[in-house]
Coordinates of C-alpha atoms and ligand atoms in Angstrom, one line a residue:
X1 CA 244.0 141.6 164.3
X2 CA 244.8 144.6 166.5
X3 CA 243.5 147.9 165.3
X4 CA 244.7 151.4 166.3
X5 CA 242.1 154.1 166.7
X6 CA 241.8 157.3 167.4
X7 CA 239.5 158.8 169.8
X8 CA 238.4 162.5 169.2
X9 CA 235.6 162.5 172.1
X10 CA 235.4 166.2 171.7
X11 CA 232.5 168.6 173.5
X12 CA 229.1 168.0 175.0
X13 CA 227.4 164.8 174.2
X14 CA 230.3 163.8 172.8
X15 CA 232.6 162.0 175.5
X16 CA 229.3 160.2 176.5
X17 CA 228.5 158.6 173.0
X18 CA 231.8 158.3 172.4
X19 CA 232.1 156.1 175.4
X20 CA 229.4 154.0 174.4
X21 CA 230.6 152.9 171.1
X22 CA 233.5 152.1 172.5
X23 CA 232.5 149.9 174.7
X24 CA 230.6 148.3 172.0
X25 CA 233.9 147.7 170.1
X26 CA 235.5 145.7 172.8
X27 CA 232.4 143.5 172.8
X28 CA 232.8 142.6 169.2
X29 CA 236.3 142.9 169.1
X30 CA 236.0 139.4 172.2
X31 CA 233.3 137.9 170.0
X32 CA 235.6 138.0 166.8
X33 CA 238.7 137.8 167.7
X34 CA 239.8 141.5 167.2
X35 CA 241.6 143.7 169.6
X36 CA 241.4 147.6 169.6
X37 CA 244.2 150.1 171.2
X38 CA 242.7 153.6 171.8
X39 CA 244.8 156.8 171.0
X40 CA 242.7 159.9 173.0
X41 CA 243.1 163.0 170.8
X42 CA 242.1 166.2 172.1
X43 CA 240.0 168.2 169.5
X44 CA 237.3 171.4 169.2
X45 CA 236.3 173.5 172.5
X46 CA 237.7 171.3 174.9
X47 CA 241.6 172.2 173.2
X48 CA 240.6 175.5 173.1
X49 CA 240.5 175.5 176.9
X50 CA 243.6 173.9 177.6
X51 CA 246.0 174.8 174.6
X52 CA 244.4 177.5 173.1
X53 CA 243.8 176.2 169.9
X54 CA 240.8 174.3 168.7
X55 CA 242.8 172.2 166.3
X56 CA 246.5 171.6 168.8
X57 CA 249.6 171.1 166.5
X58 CA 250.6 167.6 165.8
X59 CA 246.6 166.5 165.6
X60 CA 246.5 165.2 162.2
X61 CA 250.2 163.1 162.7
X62 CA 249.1 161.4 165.5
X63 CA 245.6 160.3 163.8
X64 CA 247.9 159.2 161.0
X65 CA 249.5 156.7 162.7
X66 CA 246.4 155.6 163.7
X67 CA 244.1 152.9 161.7
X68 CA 241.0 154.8 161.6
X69 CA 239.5 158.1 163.1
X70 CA 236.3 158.3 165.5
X71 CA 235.0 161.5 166.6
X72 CA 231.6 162.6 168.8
X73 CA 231.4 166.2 168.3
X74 CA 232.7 169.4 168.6
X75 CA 231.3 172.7 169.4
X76 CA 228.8 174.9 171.7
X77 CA 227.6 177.9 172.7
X78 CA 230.8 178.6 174.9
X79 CA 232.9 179.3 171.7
X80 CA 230.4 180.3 169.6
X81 CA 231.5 184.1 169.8
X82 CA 235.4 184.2 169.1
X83 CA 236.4 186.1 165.8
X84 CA 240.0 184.2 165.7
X85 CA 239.4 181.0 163.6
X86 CA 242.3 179.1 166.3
X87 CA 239.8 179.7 168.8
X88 CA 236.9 178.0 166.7
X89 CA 235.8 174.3 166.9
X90 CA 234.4 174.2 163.4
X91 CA 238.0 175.6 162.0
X92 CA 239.1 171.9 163.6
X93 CA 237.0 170.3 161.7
X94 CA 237.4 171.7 158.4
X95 CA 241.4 170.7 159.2
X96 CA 241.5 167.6 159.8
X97 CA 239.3 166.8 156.6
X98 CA 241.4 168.4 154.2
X99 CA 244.6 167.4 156.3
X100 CA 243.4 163.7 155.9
X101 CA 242.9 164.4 152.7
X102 CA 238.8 163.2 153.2
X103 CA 236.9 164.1 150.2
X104 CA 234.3 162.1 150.0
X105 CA 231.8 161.9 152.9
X106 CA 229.6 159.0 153.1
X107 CA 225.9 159.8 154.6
X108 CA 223.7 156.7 154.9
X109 CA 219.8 157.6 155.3
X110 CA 218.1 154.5 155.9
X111 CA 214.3 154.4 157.8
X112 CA 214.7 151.7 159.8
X113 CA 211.5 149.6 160.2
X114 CA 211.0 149.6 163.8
X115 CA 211.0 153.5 163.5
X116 CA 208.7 153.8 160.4
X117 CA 206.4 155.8 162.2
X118 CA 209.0 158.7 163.3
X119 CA 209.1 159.6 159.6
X120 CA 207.3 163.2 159.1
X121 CA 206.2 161.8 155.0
X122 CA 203.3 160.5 154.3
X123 CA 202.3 156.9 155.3
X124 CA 202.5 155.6 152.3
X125 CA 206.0 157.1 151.1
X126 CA 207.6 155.8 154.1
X127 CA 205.9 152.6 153.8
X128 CA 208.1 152.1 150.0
X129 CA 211.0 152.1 152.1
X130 CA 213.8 154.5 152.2
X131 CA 217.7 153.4 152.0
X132 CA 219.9 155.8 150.6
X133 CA 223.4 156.7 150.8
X134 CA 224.7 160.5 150.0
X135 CA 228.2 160.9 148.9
X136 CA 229.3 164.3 149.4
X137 CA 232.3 165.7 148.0
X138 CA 234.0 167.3 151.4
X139 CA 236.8 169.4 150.5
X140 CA 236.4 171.4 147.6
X141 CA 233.9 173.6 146.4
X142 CA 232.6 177.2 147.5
X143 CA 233.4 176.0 151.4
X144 CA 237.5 176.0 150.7
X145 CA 237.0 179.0 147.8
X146 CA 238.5 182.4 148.5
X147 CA 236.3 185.0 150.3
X148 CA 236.3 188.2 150.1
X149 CA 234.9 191.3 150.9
X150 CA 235.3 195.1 149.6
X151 CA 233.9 198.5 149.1
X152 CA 232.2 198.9 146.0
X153 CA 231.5 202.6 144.6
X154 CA 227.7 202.8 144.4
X155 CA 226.7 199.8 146.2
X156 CA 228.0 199.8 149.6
X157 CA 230.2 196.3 150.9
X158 CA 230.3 193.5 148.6
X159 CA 231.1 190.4 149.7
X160 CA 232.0 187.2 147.2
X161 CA 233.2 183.4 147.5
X162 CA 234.6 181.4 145.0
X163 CA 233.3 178.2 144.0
X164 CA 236.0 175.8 142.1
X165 CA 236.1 172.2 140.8
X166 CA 239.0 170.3 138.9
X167 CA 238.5 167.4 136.6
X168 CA 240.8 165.3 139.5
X169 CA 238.6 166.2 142.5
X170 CA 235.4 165.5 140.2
X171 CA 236.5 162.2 139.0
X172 CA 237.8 160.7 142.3
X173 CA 234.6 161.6 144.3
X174 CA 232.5 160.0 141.3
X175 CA 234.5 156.8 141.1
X176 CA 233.7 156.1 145.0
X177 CA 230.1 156.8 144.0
X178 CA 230.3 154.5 141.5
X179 CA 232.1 151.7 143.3
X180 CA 229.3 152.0 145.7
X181 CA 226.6 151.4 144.0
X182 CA 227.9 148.5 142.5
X183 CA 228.1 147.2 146.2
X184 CA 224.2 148.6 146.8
X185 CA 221.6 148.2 144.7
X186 CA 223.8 149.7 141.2
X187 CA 221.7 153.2 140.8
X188 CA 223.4 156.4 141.0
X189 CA 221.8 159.8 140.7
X190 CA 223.9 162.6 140.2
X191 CA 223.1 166.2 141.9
X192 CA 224.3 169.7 139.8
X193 CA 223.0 172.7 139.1
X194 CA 224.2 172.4 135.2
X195 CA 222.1 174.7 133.9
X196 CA 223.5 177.5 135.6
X197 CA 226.8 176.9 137.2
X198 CA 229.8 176.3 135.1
X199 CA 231.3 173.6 137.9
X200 CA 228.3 171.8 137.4
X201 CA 229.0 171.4 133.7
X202 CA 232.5 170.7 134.4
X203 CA 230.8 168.1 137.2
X204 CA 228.4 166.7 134.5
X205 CA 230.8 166.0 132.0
X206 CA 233.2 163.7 134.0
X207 CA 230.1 161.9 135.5
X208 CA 228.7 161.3 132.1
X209 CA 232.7 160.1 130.5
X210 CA 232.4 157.7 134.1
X211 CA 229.1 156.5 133.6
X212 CA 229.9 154.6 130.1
X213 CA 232.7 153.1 132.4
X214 CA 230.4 151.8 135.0
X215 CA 227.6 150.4 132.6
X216 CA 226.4 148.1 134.7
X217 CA 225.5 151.3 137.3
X218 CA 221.8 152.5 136.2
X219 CA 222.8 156.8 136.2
X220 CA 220.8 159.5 135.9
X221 CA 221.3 163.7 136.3
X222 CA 219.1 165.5 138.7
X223 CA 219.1 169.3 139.3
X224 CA 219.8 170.2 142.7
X225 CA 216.1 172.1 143.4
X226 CA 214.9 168.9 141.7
X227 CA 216.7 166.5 144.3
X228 CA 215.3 168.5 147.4
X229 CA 211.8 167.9 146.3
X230 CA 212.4 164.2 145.2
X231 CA 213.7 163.8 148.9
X232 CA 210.3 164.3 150.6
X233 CA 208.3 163.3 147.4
X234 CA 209.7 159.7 146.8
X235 CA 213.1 159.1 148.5
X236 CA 212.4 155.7 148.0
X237 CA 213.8 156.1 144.3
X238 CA 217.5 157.1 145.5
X239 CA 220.2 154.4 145.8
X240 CA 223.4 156.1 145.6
X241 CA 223.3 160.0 145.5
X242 CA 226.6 162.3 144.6
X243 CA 227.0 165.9 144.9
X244 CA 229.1 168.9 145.8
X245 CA 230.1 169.9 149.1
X246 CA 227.6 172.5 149.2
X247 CA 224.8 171.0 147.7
X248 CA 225.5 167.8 149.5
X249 CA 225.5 169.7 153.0
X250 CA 222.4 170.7 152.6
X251 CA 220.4 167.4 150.7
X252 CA 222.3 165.0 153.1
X253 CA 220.8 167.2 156.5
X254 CA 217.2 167.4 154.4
X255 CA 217.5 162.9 154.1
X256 CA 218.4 163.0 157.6
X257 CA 215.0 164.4 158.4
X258 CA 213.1 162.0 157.0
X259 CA 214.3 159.2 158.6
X260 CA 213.4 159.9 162.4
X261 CA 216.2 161.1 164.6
X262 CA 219.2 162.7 163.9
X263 CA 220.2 160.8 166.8
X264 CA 220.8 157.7 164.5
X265 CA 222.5 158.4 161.7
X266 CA 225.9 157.5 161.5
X267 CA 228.5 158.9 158.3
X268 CA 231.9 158.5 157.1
X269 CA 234.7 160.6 155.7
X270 CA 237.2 159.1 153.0
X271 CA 240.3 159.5 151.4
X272 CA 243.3 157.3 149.3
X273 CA 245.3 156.5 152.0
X274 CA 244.8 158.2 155.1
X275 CA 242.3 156.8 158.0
X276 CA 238.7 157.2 157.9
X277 CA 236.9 159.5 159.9
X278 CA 233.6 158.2 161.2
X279 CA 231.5 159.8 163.8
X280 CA 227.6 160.8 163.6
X281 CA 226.1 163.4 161.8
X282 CA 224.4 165.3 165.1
X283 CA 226.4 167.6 167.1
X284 CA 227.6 168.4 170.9
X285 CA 223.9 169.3 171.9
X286 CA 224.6 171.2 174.7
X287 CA 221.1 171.2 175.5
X288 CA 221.4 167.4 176.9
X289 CA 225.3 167.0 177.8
X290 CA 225.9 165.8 180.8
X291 CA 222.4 164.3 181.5
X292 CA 222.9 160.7 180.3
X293 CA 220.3 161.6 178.1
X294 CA 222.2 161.1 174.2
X295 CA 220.9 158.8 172.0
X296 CA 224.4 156.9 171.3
X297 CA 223.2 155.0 168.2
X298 CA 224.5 157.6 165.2
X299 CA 228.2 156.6 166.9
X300 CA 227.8 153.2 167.4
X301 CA 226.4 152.7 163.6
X302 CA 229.4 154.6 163.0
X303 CA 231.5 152.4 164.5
X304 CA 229.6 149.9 162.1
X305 CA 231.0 151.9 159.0
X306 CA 234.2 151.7 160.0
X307 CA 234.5 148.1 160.3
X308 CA 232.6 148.3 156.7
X309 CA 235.0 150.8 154.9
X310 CA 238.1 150.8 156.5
X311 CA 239.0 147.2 158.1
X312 CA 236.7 145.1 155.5
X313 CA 234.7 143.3 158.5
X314 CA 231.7 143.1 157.1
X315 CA 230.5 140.4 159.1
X316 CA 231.5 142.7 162.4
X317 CA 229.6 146.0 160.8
X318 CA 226.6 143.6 160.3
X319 CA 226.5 142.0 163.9
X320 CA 226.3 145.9 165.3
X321 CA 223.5 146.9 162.6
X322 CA 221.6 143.8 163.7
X323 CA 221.8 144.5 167.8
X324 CA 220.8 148.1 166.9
X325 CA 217.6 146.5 165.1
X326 CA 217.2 144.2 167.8
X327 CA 217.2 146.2 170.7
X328 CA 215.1 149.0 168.4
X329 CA 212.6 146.5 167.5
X330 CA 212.2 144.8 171.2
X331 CA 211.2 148.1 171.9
X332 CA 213.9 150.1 173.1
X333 CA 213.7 154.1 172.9
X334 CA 216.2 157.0 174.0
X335 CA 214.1 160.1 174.7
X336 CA 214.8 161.6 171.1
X337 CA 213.3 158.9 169.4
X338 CA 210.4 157.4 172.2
X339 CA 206.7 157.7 171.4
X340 CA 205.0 160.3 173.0
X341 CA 204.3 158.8 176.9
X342 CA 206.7 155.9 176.2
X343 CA 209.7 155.0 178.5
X344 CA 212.8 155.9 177.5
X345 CA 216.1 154.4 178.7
X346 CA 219.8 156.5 179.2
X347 CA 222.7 156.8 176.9
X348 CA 224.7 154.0 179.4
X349 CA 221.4 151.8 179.2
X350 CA 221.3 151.7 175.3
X351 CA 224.9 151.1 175.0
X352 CA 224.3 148.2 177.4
X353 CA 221.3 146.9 175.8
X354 CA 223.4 147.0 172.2
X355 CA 226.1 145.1 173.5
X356 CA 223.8 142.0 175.0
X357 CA 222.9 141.8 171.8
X358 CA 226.2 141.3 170.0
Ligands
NAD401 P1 223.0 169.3 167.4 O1 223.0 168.2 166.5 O2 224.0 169.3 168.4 O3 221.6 169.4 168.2 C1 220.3 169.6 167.5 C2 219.2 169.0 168.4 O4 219.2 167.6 168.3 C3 219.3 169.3 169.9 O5 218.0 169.5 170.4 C4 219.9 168.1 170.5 O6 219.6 167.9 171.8 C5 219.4 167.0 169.6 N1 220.4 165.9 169.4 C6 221.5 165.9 168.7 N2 222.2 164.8 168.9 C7 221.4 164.0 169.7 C8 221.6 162.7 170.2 N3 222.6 161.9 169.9 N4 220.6 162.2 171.0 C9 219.5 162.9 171.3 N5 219.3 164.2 170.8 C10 220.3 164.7 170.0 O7 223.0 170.7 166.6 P2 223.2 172.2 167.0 O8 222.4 172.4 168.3 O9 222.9 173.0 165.8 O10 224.7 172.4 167.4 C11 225.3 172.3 168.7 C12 226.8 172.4 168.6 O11 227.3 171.3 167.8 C13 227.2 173.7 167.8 O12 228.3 174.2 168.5 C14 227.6 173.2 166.4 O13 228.6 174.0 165.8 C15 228.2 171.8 166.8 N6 228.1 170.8 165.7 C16 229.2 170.0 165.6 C17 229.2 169.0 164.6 C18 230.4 168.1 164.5 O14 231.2 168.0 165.5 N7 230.6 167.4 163.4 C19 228.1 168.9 163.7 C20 227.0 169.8 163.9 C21 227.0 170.7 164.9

């Protein structure tokens, strides 16, 4: 099969891991059969600086003709400062999710064994195991809500942002919750704040009409506050975890944490019809670009996911899941994730190293 996919390499680390998992296509793509056509789309500071616009016109056509999205990241301290949204990277994110029509974001937290002991919880917790998957509703909510701000009489400026949820955007991001866990281990937890927020209500009530659907699905309701301290008390206990976009930003950066690096986590963005959107969850970090010093891991898992969700080659996402264990458990360290005094090898080296293994 020949695949079409779009390259968004983006800002700082970006074109460097970018560039590795790309690389790591090809190899798979010989060793299976598979070839892969690259479309480079220019996205976040970088378009700032030559069209003017962090998110050009015409970006979300051409990534619809493609068969799947990856991006590195976008972003840094150079256009931290503007006021005009066209000038900001993050207003090009925020686009091309709700252009693509990607609602449900896929976060995969899983403490791989070679790396037990970069988790920060106790021995014993990490030693349960942790492998969870967050499932984040990505374009609705309090993030796409009006804003506002105003005088008020006796109280100075006000400011105020709107937090809505339909019965449609509920129930779609809850069936792809549920079809997951069927393909996992068949537990979902819900995340709401029902006993205060009205959306959550609204949230809880299509979960619950779902859930005598999926039967076979184990569900259960847990309170957001509830879900942050269950993350660092006993993540083990999580399969499949959904939540608004809010609530989900926050619990899905918090299971991040606990598994080692933010260097290797990879995530994907979903829709009905339009291509994914994979890329890691870390940013442009500045602080390294440039130095051959990015872990390139979060993007070539990411790569994994895509081959998972949005091609249906299993058997590909599992060959790069296994060289990543390999070459983690021979040893292998980036600087972000090495031991204190151990040897750590480049971005180039660890793409390398991941590709023998394929
Ligand atoms: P960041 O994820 O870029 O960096 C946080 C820390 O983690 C830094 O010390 C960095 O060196 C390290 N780090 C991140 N990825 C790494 C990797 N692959 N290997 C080794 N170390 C890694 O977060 P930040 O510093 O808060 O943000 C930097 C810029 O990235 C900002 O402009 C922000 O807006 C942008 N950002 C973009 C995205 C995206 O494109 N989806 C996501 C988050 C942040």
């Amino acid at each position: 099969m020949n695949y079409k996919i779009a390259l968004i390499k983006g800002d700082g680390i970006g074109p460097e891991v970018v560039g590795e998992a790309v690389k790591v296509m090809d190899a798979v793509g010989k060793k299976y059969g598979h070839t892969f056509t690259y479309v480079d789309v220019l996205m976040g500071g970088c378009a700032i600086d030559t069209v003017g616009k962090s998110y050009p016109d015409g970006t979300a056509e051409v990534c619809r003709a493609c068969d799947a999205v990856l991006l590195g990241a976008v972003g840094g301290p150079k256009w931290g400062h503007s006021t005009d949204p066209e000038k900001r990277p993050e207003t090009a994110l925020l686009s091309i999710r709700k252009d693509l029509g990607l609602y449900a974001n896929l976060r995969p937290a899983a403490l791989r064994p070679a790396l037990a002991e970069a988790c920060p919880l106790k021995k014993e917790t990490a030693n349960k195991g942790i492998d969870l998957m967050i499932v984040r509703e990505l374009t609705g909510g309090i993030y796409f809500g009006k804003r506002e701000r105003y005088q008020t009489e006796d109280k100075g400026e006000e400011a105020a942002d709107r937090m809505a949820y339909s019965e449609l955007e509920i129930e779609r991001i809850g069936r792809r919750a549920f079809e997951l866990a069927r393909l996992r281990r068949k537990k979902l937890a819900s995340v709401d704040k029902a006993n205060v927020l009205e959306t959550s209500s609204l949230w809880r009530q299509v979960m619950h009409r779902l859930a005598q659907e999926y039967s076979d699905v184990q569900y259960e309701d847990v309170l957001v506050d509830n879900a942050a301290m269950q993350l660092v008390r006993d993540p083990g206990q999580f399969d499949v975890v959904v939540t608004e976009n809010m609530f989900g930003d926050i619990l899905s950066d918090e299971a991040s944490m606990i598994t080692g690096s933010i260097g290797l986590l990879p995530s994907a963005s979903i829709g009905d019809t339009a291509p994914g959107l994979y890329e890691p969850i870390h940013g442009s970090a500045p602080d390294i670009a440039g130095q051959d010093k990015a872990n390139p891991i979060a993007t070539i898992l990411s790569v994994a996911m895509m081959f998972r969700y949005s091609f249906r080659l299993s058997q590909e996402a599992a060959a790069i899941e296994r060289a990543v264990d390999a070459v983690l458990n021979a040893g292998w360290r980036t600087a972000d994730i090495a031991a204190p005094g151990q040897q750590a090898v480049g971005t180039i080296r660890m793409g390398e190293l991941i590709r023998e293994k394929i």
